[in-house]
mmCIF file of N, CA, C and O in Angstrom:
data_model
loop_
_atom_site.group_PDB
_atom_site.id
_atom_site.type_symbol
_atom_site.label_atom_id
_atom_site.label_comp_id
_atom_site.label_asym_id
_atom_site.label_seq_id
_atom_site.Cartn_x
_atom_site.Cartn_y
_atom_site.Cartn_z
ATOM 1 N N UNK U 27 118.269 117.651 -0.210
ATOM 2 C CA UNK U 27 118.266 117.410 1.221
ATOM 3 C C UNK U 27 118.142 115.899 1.453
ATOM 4 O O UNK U 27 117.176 115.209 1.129
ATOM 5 N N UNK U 28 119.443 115.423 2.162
ATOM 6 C CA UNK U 28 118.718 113.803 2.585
ATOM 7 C C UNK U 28 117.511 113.789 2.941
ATOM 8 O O UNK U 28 116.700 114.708 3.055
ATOM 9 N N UNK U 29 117.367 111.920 3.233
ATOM 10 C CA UNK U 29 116.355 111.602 3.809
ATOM 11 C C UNK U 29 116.348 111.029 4.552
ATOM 12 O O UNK U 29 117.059 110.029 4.449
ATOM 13 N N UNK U 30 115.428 111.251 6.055
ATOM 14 C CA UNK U 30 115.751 110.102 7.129
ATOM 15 C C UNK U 30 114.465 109.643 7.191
ATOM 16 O O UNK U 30 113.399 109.963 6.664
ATOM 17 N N UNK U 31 114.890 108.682 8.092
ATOM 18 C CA UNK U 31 113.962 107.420 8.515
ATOM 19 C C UNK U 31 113.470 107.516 9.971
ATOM 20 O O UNK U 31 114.136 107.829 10.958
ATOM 21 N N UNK U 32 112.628 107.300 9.927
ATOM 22 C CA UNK U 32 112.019 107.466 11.435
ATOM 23 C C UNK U 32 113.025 106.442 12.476
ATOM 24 O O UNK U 32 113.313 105.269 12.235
ATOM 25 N N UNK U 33 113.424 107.191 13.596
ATOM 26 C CA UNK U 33 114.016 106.560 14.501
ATOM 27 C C UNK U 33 113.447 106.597 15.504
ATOM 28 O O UNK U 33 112.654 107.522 15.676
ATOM 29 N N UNK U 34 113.642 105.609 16.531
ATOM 30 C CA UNK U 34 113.449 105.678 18.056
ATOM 31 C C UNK U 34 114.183 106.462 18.730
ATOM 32 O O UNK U 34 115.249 106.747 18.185
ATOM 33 N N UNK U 35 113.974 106.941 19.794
ATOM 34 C CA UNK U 35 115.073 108.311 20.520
ATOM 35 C C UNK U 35 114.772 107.952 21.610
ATOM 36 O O UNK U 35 115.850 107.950 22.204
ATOM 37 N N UNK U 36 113.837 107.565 22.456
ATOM 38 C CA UNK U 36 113.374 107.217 23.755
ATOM 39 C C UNK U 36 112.200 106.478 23.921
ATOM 40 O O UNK U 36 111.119 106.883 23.496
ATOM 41 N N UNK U 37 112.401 104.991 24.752
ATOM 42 C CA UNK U 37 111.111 103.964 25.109
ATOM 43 C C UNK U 37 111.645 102.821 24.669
ATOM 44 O O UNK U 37 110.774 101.962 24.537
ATOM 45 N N UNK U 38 112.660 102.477 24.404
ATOM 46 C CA UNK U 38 112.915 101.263 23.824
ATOM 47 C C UNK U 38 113.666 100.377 25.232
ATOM 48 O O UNK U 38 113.870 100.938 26.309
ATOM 49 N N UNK U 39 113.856 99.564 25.082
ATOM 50 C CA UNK U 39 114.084 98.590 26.060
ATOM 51 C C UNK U 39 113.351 97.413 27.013
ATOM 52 O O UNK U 39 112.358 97.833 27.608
ATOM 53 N N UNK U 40 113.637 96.225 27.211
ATOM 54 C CA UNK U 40 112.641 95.408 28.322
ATOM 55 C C UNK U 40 112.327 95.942 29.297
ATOM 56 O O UNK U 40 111.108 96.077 29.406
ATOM 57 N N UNK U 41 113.076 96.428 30.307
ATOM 58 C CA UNK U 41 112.517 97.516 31.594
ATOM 59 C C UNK U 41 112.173 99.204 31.214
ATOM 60 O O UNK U 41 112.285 100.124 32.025
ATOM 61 N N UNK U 42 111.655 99.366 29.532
ATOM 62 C CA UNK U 42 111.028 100.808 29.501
ATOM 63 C C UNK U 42 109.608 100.819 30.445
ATOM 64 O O UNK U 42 109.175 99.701 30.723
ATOM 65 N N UNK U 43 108.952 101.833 30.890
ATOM 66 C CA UNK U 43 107.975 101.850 31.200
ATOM 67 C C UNK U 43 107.334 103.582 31.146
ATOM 68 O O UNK U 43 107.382 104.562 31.890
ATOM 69 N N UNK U 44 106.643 103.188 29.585
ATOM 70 C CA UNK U 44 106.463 105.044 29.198
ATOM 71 C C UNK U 44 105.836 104.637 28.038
ATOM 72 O O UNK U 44 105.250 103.555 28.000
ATOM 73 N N UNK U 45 105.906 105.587 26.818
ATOM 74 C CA UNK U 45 105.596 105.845 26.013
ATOM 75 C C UNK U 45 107.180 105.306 24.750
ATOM 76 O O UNK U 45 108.337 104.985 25.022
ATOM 77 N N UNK U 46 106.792 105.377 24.042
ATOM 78 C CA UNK U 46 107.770 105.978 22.423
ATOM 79 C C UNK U 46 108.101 106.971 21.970
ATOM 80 O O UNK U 46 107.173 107.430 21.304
ATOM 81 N N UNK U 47 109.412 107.930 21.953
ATOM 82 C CA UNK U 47 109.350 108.894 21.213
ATOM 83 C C UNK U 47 110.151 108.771 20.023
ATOM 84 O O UNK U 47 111.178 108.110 20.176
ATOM 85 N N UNK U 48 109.951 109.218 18.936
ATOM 86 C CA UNK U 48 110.258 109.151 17.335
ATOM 87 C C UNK U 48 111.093 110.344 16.668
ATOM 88 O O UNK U 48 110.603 111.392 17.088
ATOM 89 N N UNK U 49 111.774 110.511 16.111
ATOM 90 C CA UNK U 49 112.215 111.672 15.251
ATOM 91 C C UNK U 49 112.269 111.253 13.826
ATOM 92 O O UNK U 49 112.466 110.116 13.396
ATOM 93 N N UNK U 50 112.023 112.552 13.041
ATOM 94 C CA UNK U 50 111.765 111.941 11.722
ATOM 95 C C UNK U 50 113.146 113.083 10.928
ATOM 96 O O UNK U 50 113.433 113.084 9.731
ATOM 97 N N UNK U 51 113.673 113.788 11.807
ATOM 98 C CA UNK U 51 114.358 114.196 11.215
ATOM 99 C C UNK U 51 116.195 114.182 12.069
ATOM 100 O O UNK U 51 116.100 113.778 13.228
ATOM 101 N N UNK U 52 117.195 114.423 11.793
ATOM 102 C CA UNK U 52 118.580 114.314 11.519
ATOM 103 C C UNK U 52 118.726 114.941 13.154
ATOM 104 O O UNK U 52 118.023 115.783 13.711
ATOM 105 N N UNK U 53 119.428 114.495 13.459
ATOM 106 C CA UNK U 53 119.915 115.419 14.767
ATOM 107 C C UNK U 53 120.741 116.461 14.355
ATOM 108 O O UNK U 53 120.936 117.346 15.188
ATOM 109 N N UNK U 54 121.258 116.563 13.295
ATOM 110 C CA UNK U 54 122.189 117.707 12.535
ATOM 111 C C UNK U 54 121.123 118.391 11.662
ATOM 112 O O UNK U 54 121.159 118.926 10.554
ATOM 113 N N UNK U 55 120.038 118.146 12.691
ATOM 114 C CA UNK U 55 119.130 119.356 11.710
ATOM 115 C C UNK U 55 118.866 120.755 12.137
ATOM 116 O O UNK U 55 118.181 120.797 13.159
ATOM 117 N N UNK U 56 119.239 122.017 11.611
ATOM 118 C CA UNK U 56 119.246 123.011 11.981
ATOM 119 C C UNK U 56 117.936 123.954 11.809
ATOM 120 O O UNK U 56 117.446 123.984 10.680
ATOM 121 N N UNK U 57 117.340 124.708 12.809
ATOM 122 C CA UNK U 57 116.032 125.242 12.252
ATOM 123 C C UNK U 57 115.223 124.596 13.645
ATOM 124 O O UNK U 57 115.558 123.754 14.479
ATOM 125 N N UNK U 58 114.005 125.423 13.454
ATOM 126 C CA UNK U 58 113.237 124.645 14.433
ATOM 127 C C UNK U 58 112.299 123.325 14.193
ATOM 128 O O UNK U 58 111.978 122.783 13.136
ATOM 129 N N UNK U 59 111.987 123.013 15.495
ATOM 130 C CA UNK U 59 111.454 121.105 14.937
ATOM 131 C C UNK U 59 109.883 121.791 16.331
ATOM 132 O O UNK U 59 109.629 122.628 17.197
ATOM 133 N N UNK U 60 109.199 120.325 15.379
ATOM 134 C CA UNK U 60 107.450 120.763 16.017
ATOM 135 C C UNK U 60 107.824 118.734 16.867
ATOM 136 O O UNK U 60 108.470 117.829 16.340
ATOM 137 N N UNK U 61 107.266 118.729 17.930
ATOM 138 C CA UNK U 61 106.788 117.681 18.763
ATOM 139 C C UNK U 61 105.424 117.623 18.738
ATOM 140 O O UNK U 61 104.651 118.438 19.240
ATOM 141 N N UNK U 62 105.113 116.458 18.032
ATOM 142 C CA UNK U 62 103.117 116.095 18.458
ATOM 143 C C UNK U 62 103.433 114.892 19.628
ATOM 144 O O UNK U 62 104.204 113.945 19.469
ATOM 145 N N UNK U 63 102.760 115.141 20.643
ATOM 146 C CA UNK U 63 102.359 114.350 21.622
ATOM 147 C C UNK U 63 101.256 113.888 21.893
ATOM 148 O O UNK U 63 100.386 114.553 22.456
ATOM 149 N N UNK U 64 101.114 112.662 21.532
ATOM 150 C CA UNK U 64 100.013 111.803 21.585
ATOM 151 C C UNK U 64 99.533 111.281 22.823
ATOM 152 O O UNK U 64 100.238 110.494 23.455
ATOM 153 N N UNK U 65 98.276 111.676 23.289
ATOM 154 C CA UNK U 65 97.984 110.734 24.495
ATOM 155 C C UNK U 65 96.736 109.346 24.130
ATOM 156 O O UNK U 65 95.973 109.168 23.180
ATOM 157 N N UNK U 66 96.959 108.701 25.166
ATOM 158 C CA UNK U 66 96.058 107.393 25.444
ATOM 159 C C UNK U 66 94.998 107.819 24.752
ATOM 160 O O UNK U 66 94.637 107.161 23.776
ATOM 161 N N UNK U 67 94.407 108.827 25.075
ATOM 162 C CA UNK U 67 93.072 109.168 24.646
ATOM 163 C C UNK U 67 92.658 109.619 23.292
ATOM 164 O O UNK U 67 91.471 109.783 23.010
ATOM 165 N N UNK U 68 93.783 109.853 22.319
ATOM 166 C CA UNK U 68 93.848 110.372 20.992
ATOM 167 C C UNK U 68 94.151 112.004 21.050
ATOM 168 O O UNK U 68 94.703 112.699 20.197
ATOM 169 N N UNK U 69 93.856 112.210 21.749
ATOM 170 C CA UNK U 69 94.286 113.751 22.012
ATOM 171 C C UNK U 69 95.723 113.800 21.477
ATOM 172 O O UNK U 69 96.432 112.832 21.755
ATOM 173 N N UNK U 70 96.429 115.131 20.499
ATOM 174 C CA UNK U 70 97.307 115.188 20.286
ATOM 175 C C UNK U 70 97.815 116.776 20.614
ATOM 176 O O UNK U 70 97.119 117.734 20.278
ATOM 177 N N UNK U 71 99.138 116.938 21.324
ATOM 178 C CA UNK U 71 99.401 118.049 22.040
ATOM 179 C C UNK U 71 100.654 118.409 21.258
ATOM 180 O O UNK U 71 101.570 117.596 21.143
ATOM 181 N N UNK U 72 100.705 119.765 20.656
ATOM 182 C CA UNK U 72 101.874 120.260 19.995
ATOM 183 C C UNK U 72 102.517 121.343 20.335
ATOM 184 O O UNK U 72 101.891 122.367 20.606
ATOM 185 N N UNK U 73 104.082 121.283 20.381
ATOM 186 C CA UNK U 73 104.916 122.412 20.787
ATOM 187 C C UNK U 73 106.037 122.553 19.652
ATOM 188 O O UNK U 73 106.333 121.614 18.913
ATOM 189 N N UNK U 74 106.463 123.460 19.606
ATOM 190 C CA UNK U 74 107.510 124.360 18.331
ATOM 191 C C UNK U 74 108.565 124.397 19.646
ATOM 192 O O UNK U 74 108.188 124.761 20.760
ATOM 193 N N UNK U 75 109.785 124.016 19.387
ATOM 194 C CA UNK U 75 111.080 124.301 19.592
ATOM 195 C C UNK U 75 111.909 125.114 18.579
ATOM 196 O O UNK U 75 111.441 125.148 17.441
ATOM 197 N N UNK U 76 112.872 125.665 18.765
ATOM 198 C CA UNK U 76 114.049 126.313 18.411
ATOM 199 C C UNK U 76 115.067 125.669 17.569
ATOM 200 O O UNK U 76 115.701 126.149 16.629
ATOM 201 N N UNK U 77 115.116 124.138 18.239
ATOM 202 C CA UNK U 77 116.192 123.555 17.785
ATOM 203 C C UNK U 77 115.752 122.146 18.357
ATOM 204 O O UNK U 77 114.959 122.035 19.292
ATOM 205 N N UNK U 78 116.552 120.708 17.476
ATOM 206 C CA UNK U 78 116.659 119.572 18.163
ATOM 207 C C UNK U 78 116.809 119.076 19.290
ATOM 208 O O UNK U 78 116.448 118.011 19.791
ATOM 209 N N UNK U 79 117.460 120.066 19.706
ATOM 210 C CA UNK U 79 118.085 119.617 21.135
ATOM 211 C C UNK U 79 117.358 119.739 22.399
ATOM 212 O O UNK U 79 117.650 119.073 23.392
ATOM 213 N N UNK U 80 116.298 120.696 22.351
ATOM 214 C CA UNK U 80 115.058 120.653 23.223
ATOM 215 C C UNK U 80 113.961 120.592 22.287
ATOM 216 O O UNK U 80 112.944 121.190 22.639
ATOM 217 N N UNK U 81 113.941 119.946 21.067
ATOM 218 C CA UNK U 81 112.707 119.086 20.835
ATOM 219 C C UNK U 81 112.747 117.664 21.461
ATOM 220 O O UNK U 81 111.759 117.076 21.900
ATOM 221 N N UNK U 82 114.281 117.092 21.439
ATOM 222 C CA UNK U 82 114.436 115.329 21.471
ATOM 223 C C UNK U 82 114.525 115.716 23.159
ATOM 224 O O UNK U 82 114.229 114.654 23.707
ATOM 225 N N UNK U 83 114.732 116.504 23.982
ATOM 226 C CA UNK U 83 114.663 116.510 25.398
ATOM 227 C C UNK U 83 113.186 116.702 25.490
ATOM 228 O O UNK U 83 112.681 115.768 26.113
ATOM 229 N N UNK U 84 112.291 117.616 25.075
ATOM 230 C CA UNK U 84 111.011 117.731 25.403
ATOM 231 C C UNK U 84 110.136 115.978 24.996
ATOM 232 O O UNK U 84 109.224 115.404 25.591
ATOM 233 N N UNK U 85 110.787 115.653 23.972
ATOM 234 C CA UNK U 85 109.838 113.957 23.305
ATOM 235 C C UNK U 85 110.669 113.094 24.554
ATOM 236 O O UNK U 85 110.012 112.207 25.098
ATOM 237 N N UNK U 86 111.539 113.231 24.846
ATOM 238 C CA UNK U 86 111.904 112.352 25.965
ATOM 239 C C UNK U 86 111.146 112.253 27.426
ATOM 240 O O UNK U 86 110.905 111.169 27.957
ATOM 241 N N UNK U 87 110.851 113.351 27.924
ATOM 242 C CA UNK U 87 110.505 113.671 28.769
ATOM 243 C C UNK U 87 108.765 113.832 28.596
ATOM 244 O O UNK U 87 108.193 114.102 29.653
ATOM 245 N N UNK U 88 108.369 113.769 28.043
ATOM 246 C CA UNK U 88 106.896 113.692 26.853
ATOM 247 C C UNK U 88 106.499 112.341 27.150
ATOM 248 O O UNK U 88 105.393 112.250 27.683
ATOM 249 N N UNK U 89 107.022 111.440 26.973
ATOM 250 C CA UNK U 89 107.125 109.654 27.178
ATOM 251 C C UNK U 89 107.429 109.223 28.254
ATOM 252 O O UNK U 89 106.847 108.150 28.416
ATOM 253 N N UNK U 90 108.204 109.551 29.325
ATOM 254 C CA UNK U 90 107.928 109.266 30.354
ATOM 255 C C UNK U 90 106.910 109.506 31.946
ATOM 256 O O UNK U 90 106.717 110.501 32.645
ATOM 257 N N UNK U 91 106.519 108.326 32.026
ATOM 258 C CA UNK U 91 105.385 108.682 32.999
ATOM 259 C C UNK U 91 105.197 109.662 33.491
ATOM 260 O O UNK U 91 104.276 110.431 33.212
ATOM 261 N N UNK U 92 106.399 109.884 34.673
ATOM 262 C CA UNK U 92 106.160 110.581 35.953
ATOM 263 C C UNK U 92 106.261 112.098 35.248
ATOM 264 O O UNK U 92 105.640 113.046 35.727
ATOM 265 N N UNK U 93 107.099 112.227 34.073
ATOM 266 C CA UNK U 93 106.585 113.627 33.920
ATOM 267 C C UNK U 93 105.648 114.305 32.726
ATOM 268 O O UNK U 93 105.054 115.345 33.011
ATOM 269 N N UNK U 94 105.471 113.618 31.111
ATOM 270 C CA UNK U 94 104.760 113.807 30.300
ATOM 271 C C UNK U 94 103.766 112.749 30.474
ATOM 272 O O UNK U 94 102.747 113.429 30.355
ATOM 273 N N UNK U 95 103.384 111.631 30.660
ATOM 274 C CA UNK U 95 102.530 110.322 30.723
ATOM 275 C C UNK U 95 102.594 110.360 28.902
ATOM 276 O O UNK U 95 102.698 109.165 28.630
ATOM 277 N N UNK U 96 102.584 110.993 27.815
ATOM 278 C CA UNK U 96 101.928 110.611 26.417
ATOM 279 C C UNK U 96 102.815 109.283 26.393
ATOM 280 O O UNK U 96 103.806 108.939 27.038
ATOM 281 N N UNK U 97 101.994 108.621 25.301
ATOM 282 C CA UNK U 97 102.271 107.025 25.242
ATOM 283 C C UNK U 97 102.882 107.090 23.435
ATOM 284 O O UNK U 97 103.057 105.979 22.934
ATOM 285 N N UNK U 98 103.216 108.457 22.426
ATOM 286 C CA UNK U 98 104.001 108.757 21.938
ATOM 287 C C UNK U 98 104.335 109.957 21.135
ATOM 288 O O UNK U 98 103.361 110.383 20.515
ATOM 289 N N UNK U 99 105.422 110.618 20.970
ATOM 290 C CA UNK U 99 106.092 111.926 20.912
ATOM 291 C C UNK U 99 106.672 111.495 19.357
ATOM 292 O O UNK U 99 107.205 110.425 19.064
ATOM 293 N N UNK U 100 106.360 112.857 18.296
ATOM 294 C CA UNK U 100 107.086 112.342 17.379
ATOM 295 C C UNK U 100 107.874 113.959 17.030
ATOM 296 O O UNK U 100 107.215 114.995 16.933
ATOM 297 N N UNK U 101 109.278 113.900 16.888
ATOM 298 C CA UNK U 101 109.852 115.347 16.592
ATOM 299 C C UNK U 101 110.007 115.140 14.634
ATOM 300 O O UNK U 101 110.296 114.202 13.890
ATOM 301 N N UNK U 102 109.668 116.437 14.467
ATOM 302 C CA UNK U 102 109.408 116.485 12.900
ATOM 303 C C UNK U 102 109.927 118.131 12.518
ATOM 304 O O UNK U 102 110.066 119.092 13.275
ATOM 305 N N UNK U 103 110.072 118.053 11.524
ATOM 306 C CA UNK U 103 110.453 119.722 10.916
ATOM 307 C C UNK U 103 109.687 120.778 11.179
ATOM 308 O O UNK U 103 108.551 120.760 10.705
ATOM 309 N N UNK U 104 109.991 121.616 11.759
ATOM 310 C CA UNK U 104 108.742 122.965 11.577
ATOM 311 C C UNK U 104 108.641 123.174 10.445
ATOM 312 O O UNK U 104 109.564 123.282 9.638
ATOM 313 N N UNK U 105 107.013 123.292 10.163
ATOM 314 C CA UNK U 105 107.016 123.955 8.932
ATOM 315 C C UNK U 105 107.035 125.346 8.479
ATOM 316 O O UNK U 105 106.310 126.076 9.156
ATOM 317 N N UNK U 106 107.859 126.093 7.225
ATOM 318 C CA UNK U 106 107.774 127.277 6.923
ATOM 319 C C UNK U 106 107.104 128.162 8.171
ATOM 320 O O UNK U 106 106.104 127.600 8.617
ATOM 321 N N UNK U 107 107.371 129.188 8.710
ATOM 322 C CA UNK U 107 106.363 130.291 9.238
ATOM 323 C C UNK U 107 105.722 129.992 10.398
ATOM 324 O O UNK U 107 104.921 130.792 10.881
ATOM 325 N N UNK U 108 106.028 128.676 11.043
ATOM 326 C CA UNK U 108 105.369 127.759 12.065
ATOM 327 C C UNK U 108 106.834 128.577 13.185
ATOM 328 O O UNK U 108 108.060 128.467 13.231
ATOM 329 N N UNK U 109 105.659 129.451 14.003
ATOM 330 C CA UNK U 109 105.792 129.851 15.425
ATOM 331 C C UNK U 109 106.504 129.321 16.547
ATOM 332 O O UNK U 109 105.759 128.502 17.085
ATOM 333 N N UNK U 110 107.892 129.422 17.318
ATOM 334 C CA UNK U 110 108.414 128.468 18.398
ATOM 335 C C UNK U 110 107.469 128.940 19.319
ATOM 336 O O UNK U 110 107.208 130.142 19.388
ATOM 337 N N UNK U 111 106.989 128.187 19.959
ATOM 338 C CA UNK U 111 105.765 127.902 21.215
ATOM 339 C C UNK U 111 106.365 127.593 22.767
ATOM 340 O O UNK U 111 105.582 127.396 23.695
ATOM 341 N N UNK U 112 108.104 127.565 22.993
ATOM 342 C CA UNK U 112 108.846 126.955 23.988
ATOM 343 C C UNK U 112 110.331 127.598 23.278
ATOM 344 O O UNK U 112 110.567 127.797 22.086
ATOM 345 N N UNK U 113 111.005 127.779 24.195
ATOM 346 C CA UNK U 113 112.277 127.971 23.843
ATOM 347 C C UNK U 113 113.113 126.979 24.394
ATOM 348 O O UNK U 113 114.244 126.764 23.957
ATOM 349 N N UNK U 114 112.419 126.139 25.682
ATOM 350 C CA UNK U 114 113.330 125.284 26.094
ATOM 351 C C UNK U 114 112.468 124.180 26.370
ATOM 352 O O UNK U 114 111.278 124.497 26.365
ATOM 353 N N UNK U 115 112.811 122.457 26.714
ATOM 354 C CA UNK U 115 112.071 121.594 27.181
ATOM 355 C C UNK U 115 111.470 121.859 28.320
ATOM 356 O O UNK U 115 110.327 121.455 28.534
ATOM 357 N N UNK U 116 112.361 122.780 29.461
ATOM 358 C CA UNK U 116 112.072 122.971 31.062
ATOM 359 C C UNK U 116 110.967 123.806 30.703
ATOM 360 O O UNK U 116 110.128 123.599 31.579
ATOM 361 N N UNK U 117 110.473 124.713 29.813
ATOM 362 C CA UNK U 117 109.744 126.059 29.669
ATOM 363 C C UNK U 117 108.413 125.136 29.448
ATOM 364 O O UNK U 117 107.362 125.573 29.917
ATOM 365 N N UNK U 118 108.400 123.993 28.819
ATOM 366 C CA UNK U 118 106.752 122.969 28.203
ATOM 367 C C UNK U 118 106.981 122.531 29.269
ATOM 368 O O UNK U 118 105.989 122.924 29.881
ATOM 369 N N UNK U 119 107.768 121.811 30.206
ATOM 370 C CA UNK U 119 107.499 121.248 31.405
ATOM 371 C C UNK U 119 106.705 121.739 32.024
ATOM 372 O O UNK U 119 105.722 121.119 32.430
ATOM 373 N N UNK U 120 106.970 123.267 32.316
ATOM 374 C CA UNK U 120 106.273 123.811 33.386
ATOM 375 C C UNK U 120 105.077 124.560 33.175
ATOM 376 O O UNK U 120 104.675 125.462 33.909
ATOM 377 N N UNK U 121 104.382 124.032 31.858
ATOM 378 C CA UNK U 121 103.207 124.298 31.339
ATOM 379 C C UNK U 121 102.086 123.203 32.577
ATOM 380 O O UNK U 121 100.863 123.170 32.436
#
């Protein structure tokens, strides 16, 4: 299995004003992916997705103020036997 490198996915720029979110794995990664969301306070908040595509929408939306405030989101592999907790980004939103 390759290997990736941690990337930026959302927060980068001179006019960002949010958080960082990170992926550590492939956007051609198939399977479900876990989001830890980090807040200011050390508190870390975790959700199981289905797939990339509403993990990197949930870490996006995770990092920005007005709707997650965390200051950073990192999407990573589910591990083995690890439970989806969300089927969609809109579904953790409205937690």
């Amino acid at each position: 299995m390759p290997q990736y490198s941690r990337r930026v996915i959302a927060g980068s720029g001179e006019t960002w004003v949010g958080g960082v979110a990170w992926s550590d794995v492939s956007e051609e990664h198939e399977g479900p992916c876990r989001v830890s969301f980090n807040s200011r306070t050390g508190r870390v908040d975790v959700a199981v997705f289905p797939n990339y595509c509403e993990a990197h929408a949930a870490a996006m939306c995770g990092v920005t103020v007005e709707l997650g405030g965390y200051c950073e989101a990192v999407v990573t592999a589910a591990v083995d036997g690890e439970t989806v907790t969300h089927q969609t980004s809109a579904s953790w939103l409205q937690e």
